[in-house]
XYZ file of C-alpha atoms in Angstrom:
608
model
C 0.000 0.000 0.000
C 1.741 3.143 -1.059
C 1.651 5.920 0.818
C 3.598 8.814 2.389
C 5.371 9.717 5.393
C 4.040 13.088 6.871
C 4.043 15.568 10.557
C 3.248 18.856 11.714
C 5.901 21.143 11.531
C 6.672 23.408 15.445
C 8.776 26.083 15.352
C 12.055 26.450 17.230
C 13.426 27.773 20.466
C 17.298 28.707 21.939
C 20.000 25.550 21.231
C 21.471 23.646 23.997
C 24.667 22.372 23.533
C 25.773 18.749 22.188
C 27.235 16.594 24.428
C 28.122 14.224 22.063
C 31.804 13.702 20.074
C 31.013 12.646 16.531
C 32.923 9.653 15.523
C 36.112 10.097 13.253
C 35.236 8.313 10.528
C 31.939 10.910 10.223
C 33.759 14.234 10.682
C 34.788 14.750 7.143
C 31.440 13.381 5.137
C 28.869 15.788 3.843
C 25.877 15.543 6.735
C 22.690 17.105 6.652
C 22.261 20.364 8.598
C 20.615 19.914 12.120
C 18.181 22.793 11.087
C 17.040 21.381 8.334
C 16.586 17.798 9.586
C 15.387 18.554 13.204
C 14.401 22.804 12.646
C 11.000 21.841 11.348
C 10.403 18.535 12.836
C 6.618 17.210 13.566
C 5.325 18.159 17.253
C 4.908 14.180 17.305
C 8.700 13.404 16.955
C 9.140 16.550 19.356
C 6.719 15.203 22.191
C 8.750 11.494 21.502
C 12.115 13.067 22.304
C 10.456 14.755 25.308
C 8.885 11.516 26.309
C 12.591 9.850 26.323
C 14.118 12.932 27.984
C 11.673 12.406 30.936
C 12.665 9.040 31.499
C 16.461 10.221 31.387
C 15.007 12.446 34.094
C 13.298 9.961 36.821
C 15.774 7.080 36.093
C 13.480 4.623 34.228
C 13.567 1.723 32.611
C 13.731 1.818 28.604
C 11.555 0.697 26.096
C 13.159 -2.097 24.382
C 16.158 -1.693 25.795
C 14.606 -3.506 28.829
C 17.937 -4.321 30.661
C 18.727 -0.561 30.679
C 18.667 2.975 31.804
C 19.002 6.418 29.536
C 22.255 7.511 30.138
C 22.060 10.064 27.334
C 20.107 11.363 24.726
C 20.733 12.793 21.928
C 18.435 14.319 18.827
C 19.456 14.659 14.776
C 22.308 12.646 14.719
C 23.283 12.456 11.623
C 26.651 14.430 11.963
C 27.702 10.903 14.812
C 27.718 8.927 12.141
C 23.916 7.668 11.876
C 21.732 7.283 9.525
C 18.373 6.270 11.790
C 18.960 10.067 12.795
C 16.140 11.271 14.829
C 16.936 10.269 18.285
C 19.571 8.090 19.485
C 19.114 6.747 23.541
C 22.488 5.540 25.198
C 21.838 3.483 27.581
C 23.697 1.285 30.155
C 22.141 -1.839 31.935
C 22.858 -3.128 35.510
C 26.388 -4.530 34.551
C 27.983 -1.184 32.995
C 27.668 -2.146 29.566
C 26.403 0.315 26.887
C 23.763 -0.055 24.432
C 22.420 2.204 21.864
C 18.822 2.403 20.255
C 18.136 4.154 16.760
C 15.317 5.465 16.495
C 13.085 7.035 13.157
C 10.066 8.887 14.718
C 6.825 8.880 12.186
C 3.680 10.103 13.266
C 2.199 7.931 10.384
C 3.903 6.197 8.049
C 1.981 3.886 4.812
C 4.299 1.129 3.413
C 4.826 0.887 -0.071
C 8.015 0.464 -2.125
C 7.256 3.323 -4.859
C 7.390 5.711 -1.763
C 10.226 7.768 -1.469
C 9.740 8.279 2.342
C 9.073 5.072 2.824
C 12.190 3.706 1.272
C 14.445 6.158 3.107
C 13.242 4.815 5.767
C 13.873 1.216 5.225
C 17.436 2.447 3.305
C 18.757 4.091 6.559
C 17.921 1.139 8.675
C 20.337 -1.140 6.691
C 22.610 1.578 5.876
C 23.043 1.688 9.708
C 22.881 -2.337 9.556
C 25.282 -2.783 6.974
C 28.173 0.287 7.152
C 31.246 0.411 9.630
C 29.276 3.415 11.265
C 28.594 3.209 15.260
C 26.014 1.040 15.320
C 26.945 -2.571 16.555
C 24.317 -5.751 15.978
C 25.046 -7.543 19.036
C 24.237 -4.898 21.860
C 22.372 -1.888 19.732
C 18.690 -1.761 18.415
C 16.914 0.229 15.497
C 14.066 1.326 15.678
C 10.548 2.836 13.995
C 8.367 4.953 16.787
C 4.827 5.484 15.788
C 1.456 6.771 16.507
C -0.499 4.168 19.059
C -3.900 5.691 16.982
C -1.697 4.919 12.999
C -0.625 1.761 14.261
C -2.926 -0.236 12.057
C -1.053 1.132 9.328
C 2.020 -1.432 9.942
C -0.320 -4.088 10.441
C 1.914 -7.424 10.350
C 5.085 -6.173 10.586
C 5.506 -6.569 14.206
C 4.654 -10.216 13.764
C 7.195 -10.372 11.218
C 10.459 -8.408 13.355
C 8.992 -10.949 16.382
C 9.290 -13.905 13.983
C 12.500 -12.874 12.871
C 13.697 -12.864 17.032
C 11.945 -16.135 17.460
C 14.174 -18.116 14.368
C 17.702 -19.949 15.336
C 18.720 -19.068 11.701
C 18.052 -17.856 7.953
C 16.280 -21.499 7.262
C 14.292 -22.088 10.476
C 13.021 -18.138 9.854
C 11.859 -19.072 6.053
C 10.361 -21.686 7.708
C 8.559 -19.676 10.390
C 7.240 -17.325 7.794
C 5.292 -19.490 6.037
C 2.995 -19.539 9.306
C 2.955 -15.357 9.697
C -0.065 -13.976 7.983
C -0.227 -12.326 3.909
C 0.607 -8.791 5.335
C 3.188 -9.849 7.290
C 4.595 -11.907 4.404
C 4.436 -9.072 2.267
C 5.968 -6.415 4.464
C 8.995 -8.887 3.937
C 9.416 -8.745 0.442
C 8.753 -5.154 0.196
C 11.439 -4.287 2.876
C 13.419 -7.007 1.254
C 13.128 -5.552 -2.358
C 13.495 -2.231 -1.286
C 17.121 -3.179 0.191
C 18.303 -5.151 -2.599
C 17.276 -1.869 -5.038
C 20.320 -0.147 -3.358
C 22.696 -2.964 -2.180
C 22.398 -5.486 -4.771
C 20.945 -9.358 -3.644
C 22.232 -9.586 -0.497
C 22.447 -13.076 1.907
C 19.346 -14.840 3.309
C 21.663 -14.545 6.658
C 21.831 -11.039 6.356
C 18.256 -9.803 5.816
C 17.184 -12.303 8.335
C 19.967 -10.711 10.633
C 19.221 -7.061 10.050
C 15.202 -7.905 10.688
C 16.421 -8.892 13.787
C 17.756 -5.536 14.891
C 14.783 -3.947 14.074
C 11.884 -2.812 16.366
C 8.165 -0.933 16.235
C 7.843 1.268 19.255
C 4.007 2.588 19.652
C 3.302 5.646 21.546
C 0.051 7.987 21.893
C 1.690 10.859 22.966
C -0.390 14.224 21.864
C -3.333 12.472 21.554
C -6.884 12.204 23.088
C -6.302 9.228 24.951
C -2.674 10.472 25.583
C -2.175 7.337 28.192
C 1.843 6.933 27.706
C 2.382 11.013 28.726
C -0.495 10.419 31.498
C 2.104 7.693 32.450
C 5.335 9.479 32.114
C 3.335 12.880 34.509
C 3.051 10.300 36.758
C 6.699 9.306 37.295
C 7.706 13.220 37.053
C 4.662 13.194 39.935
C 6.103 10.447 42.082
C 9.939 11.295 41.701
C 8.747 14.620 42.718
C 9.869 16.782 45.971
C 7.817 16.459 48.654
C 6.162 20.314 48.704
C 6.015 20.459 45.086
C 2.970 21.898 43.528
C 0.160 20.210 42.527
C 0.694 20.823 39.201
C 4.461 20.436 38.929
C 4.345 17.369 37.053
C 2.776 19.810 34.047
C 5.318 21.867 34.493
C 7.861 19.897 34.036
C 6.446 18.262 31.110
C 6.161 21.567 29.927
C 10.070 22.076 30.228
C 11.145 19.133 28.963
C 9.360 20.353 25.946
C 10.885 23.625 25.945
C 14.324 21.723 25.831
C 13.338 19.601 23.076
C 12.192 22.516 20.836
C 15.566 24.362 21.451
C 17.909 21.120 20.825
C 16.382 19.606 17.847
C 17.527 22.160 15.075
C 20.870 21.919 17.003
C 21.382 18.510 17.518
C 21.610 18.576 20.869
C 21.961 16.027 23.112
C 21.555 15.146 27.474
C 22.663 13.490 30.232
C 20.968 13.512 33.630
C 24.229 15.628 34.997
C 23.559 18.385 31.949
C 19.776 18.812 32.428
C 18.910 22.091 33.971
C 19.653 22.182 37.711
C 16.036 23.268 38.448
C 14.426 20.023 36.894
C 17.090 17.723 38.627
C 16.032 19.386 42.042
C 13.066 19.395 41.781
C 12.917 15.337 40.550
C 14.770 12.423 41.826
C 15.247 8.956 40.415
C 12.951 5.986 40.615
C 13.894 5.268 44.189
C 15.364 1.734 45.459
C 12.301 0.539 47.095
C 10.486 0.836 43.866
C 13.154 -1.179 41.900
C 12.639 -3.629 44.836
C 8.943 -3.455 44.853
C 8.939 -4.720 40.903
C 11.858 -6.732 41.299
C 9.456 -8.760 43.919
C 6.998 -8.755 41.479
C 9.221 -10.072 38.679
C 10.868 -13.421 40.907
C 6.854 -14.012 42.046
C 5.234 -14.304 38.834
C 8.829 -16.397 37.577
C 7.581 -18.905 39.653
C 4.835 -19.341 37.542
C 6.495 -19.240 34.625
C 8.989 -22.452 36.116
C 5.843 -24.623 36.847
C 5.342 -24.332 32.787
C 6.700 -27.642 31.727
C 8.242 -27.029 27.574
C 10.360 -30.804 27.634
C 8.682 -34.225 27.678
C 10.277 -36.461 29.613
C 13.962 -35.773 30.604
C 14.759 -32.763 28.124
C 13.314 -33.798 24.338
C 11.773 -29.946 23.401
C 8.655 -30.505 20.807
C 9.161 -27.480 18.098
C 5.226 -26.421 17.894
C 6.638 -23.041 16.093
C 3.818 -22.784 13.823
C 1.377 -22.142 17.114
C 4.254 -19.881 18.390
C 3.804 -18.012 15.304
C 0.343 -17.792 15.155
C 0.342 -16.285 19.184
C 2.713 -13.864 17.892
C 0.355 -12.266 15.290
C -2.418 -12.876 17.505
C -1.116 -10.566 20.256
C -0.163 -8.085 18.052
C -3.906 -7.915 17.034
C -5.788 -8.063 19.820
C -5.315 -6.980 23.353
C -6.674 -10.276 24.819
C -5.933 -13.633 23.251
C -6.924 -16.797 24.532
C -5.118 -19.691 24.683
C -8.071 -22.674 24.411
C -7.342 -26.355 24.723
C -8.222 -29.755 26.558
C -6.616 -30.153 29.944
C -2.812 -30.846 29.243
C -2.569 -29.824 25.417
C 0.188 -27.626 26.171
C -1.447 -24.264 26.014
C 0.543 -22.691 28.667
C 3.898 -24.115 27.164
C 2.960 -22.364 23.764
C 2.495 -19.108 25.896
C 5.671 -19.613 28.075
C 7.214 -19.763 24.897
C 5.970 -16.418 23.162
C 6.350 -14.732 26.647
C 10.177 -16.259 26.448
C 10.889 -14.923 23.006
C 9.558 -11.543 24.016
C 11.266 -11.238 27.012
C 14.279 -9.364 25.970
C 12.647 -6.051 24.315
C 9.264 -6.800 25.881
C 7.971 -6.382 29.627
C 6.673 -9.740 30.349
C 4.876 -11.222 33.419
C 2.708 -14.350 34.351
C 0.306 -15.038 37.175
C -1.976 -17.670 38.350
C -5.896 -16.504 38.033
C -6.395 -17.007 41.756
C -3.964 -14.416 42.476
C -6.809 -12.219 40.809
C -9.371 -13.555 43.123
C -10.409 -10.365 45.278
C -12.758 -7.683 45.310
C -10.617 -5.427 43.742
C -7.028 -4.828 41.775
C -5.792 -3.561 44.827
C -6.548 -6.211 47.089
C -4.512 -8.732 44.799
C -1.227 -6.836 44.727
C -1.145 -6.345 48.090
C -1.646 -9.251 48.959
C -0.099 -11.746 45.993
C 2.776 -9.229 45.624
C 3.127 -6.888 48.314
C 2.676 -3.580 46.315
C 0.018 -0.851 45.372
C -1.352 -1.614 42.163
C -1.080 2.084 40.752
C 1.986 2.011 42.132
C 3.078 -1.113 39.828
C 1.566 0.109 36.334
C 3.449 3.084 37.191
C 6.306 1.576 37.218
C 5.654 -0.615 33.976
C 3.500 2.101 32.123
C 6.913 3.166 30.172
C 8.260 -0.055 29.219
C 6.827 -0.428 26.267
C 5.074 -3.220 25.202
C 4.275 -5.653 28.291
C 2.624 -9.079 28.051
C 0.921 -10.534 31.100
C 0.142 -14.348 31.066
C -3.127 -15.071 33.040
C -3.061 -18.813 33.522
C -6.254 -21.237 33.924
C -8.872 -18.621 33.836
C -11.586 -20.861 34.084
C -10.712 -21.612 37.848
C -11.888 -18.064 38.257
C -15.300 -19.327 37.785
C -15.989 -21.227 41.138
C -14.859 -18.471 42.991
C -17.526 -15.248 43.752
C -14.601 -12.442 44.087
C -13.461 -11.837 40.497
C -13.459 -8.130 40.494
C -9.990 -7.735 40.432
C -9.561 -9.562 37.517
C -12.071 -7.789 35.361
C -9.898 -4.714 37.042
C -7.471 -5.995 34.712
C -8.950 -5.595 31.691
C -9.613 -2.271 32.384
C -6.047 -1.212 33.274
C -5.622 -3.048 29.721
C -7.987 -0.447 28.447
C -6.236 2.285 29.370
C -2.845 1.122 27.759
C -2.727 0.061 24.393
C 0.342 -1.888 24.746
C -1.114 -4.025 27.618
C -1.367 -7.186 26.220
C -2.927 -10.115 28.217
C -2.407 -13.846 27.210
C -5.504 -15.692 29.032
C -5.221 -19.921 28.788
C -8.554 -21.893 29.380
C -9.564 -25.450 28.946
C -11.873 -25.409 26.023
C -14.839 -27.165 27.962
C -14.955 -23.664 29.793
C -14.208 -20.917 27.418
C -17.869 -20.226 26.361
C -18.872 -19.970 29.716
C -16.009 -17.739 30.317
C -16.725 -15.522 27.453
C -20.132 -15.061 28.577
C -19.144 -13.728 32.202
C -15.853 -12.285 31.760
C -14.730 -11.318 27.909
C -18.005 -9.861 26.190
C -17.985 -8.000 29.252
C -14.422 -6.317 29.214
C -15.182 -4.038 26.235
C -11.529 -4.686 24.394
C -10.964 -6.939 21.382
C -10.071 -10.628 21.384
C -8.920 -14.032 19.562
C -9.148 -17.618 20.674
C -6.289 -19.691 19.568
C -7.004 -23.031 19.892
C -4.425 -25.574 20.169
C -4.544 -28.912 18.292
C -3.228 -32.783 19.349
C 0.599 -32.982 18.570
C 0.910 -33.750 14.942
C 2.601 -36.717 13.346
C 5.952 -34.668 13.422
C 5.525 -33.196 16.554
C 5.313 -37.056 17.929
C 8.171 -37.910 15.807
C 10.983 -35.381 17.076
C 9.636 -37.194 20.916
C 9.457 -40.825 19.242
C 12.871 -39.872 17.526
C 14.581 -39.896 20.983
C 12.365 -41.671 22.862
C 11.433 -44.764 20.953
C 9.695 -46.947 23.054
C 7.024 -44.957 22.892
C 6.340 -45.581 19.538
C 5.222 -48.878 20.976
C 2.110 -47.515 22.677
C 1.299 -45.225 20.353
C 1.011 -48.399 17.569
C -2.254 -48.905 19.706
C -4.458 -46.857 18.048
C -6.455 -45.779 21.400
C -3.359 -44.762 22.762
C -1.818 -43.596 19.950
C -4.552 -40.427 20.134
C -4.069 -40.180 23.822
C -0.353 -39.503 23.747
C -0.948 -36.866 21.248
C -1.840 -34.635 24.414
C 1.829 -33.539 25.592
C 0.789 -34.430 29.183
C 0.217 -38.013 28.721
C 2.940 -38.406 26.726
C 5.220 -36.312 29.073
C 3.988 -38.880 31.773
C 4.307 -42.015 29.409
C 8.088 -40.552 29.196
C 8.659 -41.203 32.697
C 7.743 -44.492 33.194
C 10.443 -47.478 32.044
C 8.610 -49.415 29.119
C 11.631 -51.707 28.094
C 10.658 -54.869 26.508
C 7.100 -55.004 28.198
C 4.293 -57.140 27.031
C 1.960 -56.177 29.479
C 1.625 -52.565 27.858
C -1.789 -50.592 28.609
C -5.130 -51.043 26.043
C -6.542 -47.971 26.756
C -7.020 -44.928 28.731
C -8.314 -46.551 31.679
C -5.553 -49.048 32.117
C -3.452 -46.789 31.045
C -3.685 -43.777 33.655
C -3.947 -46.924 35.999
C -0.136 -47.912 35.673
C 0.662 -44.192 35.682
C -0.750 -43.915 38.995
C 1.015 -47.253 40.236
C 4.546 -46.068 39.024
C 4.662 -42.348 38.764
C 2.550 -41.610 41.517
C 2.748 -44.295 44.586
C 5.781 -45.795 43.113
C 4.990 -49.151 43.725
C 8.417 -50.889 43.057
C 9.489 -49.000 46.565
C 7.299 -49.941 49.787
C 9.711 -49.645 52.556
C 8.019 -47.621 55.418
C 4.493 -47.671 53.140
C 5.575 -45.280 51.034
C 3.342 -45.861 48.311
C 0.109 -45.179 50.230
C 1.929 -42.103 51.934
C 2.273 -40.774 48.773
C -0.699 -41.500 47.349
C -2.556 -39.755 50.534
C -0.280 -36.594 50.323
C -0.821 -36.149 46.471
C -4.818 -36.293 47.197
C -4.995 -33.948 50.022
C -2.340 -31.248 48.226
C -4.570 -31.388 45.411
C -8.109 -31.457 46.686
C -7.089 -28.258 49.715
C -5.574 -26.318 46.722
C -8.541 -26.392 44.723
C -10.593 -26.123 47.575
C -8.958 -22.609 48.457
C -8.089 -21.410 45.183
C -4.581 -20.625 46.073
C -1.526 -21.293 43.910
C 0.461 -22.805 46.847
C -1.732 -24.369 50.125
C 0.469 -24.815 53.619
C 2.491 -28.043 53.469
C 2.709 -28.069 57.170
C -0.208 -30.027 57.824
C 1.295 -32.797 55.247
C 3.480 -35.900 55.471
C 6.850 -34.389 54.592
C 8.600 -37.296 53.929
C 5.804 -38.084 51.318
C 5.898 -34.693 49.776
C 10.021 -34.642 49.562
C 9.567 -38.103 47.290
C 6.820 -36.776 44.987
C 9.016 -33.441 44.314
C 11.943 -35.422 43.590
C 9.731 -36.842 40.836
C 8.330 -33.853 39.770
C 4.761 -34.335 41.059
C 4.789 -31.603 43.459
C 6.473 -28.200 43.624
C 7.027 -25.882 46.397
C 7.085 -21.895 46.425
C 10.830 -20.474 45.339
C 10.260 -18.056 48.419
C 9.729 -20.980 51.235
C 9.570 -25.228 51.368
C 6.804 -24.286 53.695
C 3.830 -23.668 50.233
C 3.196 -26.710 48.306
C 1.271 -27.369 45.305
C 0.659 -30.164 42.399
C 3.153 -29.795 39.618
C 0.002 -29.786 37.010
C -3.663 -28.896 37.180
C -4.107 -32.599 34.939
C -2.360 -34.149 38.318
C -4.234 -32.524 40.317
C -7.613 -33.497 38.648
C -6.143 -37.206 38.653
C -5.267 -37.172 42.929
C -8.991 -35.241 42.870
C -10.566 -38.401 41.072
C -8.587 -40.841 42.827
C-alpha cells in the first residue's frame, strides 16, 4: 500500500549544547544540517524526544532496551555517524555495559516500495545495519516509533520483526514465515526488495539478521487518549519533591518540551548531569524501594512461569513453532488472546514460549488466576505481591510493550470475588500496549466468554491448540522410541498426542514389556502405580503415603483457590519423594507452600 510519510511542523526555540563527540570516521562526510533535519520537525517526533528525555530524568527503565537505563540522549544525529537520525538513547544496563537504540520517529507512516519516504526509511535502517558506522548488531537496536492511533497502518510487521527474534537461523526463519499472515509476508518482500534496489541481492543470513535488529515502538503521545504522557506525569509526579505543587508534574512536562524545541535544530543532546539544575532538584530517580517493589513482582510471577513444563520427559523440546507463530500475530492484534485447549494440550507451554521470546525487548509477566481472586485490583497486589497496584503500572506504564500471562482462567469461575480480575482488563484499556495472554480449557471458554470477555469491552482471539501432529510425535518418538510402541495402539496412539500423557508415558520405564496398557483406563492406571505411589518401593508404606499426600495437596488447593496451600499439615517425607519426581512443587520463596506440579495431576489425585 503506497503511501507517504508526513508531521506537523513546530517552530524552534534557543539551542542547547551537544554533548556528544562525533565519531572520526563521520567528521569529514557531507551531513545534513541539524536545522534542516530537526528545525522543522513534527510536534509528534518533538513530544517522543520529550517523552525519552523524561525518562532520562526519573531514572526509568527503557523501552526495548529492557535491561537498561538512559544515560544520554541525543536528537538529529546524523553528523555521529547515523543514519536512523532522529533520536539516538544511550543506555547502560545493571552490569555497565552500553547499548544504543536508533530510532526514526513517524507520526504515520503507509508502506509501499514506490514511496520515497518510505524507502528512506527502510534504506537508513540497513545503511546503519550494513556500514562500519557506530552502530553494533550484538548490543544496539533500530528502531521505527509510531502513533499508538496509525498503528494499524504497519499491520503485520511486528509479527514479522517478532518472527524474525523467534528463528535460530536464515532457514528455520523461512520456515517460520510461512505460518505469519499475507501482510506480514508481504511487508517482507517489500522491505526485502526495497534493500536489494540499493545494495544489490544480499544473503538470506543477512536480511534475516538485520530484521532482527529492528523494532516498532508505539506511543500515543499528543493524543486524546494520551495514556503513555499520562504515564510518564506520573513518574515526574512520584519522583517529585515532597512540597512540590500540585501541578508540577505539568510543568515539568512543559520544560522538557521547551528543551526539546531548542535542541532539535541543534542537535543537541543530554545526560541527567547536563539537564537544567532546576528540573534535577526538583525530581529524583525511581527510588530503590520501587526497583525492589517490581523486582518482587518479577521473581513471584517467575515462579509461575517455572511450573510451565516445555520438555517431555527428561529434556526432548517438541518445536510447535507454527502455534508460536500464530500467538505472535495474535497478540499483536488483539489486546486479549486466549489460549483454548483440553486439559494438558500444552497451552501454557505455547504461551511460556511467546512470553520467552519476548522477554528481551518486551515487559513480560505471568500469574496464576487465583492471584486475581479479590474484590478489587488492589486487594490482589497487596496481597499476591506486596505492592500498590497504581503504584506497579506506574512503574511498567513506560516499558513499552508488556505481556501478562493469566493462567487457567476458568478456575476463576468457582470463585464469587473476580473483580480484580475484570480490574485488569480495564487497566488493559487504558494502555494500548497491555497485552494479556488468558489460557482456558476449552470445555470452559464459552462460559467464560459469557461472564468475563463480552464483558471487558476490548478486542479478542481464541487460539485453539490442536493434538501434537505426526511430526511433533516424531521429534519425541525420535529420541524416545519406546514410545512408539504404545502409540502403535491406536487408542493410545490419540491419547499420547496430548503432551501431558505423553510427558507422563516418558517417565515411566517401558523396556521390553508385554503387558503394555489397552486404553485410557488401564493406562492412567499404571501411571498412577509407578509415577505416583511408586509401587516398586514400599519400605516404610511409602506408596500409600504418597498416594494420601498427592490427594490432600490437590483437593485443599482447589478447595482454596490458592496457587500454593500450607504443606505443614502434610506428610513431609511423602511430599520430599513426589518433588523429587516432579509431582509436586514448592514456592521459590519458602519449602513451607506446596502445590501439584500440574492442574491434569491434580484433577487425577482429585478423582482418585
Amino acid at each position: 500500500m503506497d503511501g507517504s510519510l508526513h508531521g506537523f511542523d513546530t517552530s524552534t526555540c534557543e539551542s542547547s549544547r551537544s554533548m556528544c563527540e562525533p565519531s572520526s570516521d563521520s567528521r569529514d562526510r557531507a551531513v545534513s544540517s541539524p536545522l534542516s533535519t530537526g528545525g522543522a520537525g513534527p510536534i509528534f517526533e518533538q513530544s517522543v524526544d520529550s517523552y525519552f528525555l523524561g525518562l532520562l530524568l526519573v531514572g526509568a527503565r527503557l523501552p526495548i532496551l529492557q535491561d537498561c537505563r538512559a544515560e544520554e540522549i541525543a536528537f538529529q544525529t546524523e553528523y555521529l555517524g547515523w543514519n536512523t537520525d532522529d533520536l539516538l538513547v544511550v543506555g547502560v544496563n545493571d552490569s555497565g555495559e552500553r547499548r544504543q537504540l536508533a530510532a526514526q520517529v513517524k507520526r504515520s507512516v503507509r508502506l509501499g516500495r514506490a514511496d520515497y519516504d518510505c524507502r528512506q526509511l527502510f534504506l537508513d535502517f540497513w545503511r546503519d545495519f550494513d556500514g562500519d558506522g557506530p552502530f553494533q548488531a550484538d548490543r544496539d537496536c533500530l528502531a521505527l516509533v509510531v502513533l499508538q492511533g496509525t498503528a494499524s497502518l504497519l499491520q503485520g510487521l511486528r509479527p514479522l520483526l517478532d518472527c524474525a527474534r523467534a528463528a535460530s537461523s536464515e532457514s528455520d526463519f523461512e520456515r517460520r514465515c510461512g505460518y505469519l499472515s499475507q501482510t506480514s509476508r508481504n511487508h517482507r518482500s517489500l522491505i526485502r526488495g526495497i534493500v536489494e534496489d540499493e545494495a544489490g541481492t544480499i544473503a538470506d543470513s543477512d536480511f534475516w539478521r538485520f530484521l532482527r535488529q529492528l523494532y516498532v515502538l508505539h506511543l500515543d503521545l499528543g493524543t486524546s487518549t494520551g495514556s503513555d504522557q499520562a504515564a510518564l506525569k506520573s513518574l515526574l509526579s512520584s519522583t517529585a519533591r515532597e512540597d512540590a505543587l500540585p501541578h508540577h508534574a505539568d510543568d515539568s512536562w512543559r520544560r522538557l518540551n521547551e528543551l526539546v524545541v531548542g535542541a532539535m535544530p541543534n542537535a543537541g543532546s543530554f545526560t541527567r548531569q547536563t539537564l537544567p539544575d532546576e528540573l534535577r532538584r526538583q525530581h529524583g530517580t525511581i527510588g530503590t524501594a520501587d526497583n525492589a517493589a517490581l523486582a518482587r513482582v518479577v521473581s513471584h510471577c517467575g515462579q509461575t512461569l517455572d511450573r510451565i513444563r516445555t520438555v517431555v520427559g527428561e529434556g526432548t523440546h517438541i518445536r510447535r513453532d507454527q502455534l508460536a507463530t500464530q500467538l505472535l500475530t495474535c497478540v499483536e492484534e488483539n489486546q486479549i488472546v486466549v489460549v483454548t485447549g483440553p486439559a494438558g494440550s500444552g497451552k501454557s507451554a505455547v504461551a511460556k514460549e511467546v512470553l520467552t521470546l519476548l522477554g528481551e525487548d518486551s515487559f513480560t509477566l505471568a500469574f496464576r488466576v487465583e492471584e486475581f481472586a479479590a474484590p478489587h485490583i488492589d486487594h490482589a497486589f497487596r496481597q499476591s505481591l506486596a505492592i500498590d497496584a497504581d503504584q506497579f503500572f506506574d512503574l511498567v506504564a513506560v516499558r513499552g510493550r508488556k505481556l501478562f500471562l493469566v493462567e487457567s482462567i476458568e478456575r476463576l469461575l468457582e470463585r464469587e470475588a473476580r473483580d480484580a480480575f475484570l480490574d485488569l482488563f480495564g487497566r488493559a484499556a487504558g494502555d494500548q500496549d497491555l497485552r494479556l495472554i488468558l489460557t482456558c480449557r476449552d470445555s470452559y471458554v464459552e462460559t467464560v466468554r459469557n461472564a468475563m470477555l463480552d464483558r471487558c469491552g476490548l478486542s479478542y482471539s481464541l487460539l485453539p491448540v490442536p493434538p501434537l501432529s505426526v511430526d511433533e510425535l516424531a521429534q519425541v518418538f525420535n529420541d524416545l522410541p519406546d514410545l512408539a510402541r504404545l502409540a502403535a495402539n491406536p487408542s493410545l496412539g490419540e491419547l499420547l498426542r496430548n503432551p501431558f500423557f505423553l510427558d507422563v508415558a516418558a517417565r515411566i520405564d517401558w523396556g521390553d514389556r508385554e503387558d503394555l496398557p489397552t486404553d485410557e483406563k488401564t493406562f492412567r492406571e499404571r501411571c498412577w502405580s509407578e509415577r505416583v505411589r511408586d509401587d516398586t518401593h514400599t519400605a516404610r508404606a511409602m506408596p500409600q503415603r504418597r498416594e494420601v499426600a498427592l490427594q490432600r495437596v490437590a483437593v485443599q488447593r482447589a478447595q482454596s483457590l490458592r496457587p500454593f496451600v500450607e504443606a505443614e499439615p502434610f506428610d513431609q517425607e511423602a511430599l520430599e519423594a513426589l518433588r523429587r519426581d516432579g509431582l509436586v512443587v514448592f514456592s521459590a520463596d519458602t519449602s513451607a507452600l506446596v502445590a501439584p506440579s500440574h492442574d491434569v495431576l491434580e484433577d487425577w489425585a482429585i478423582i482418585e
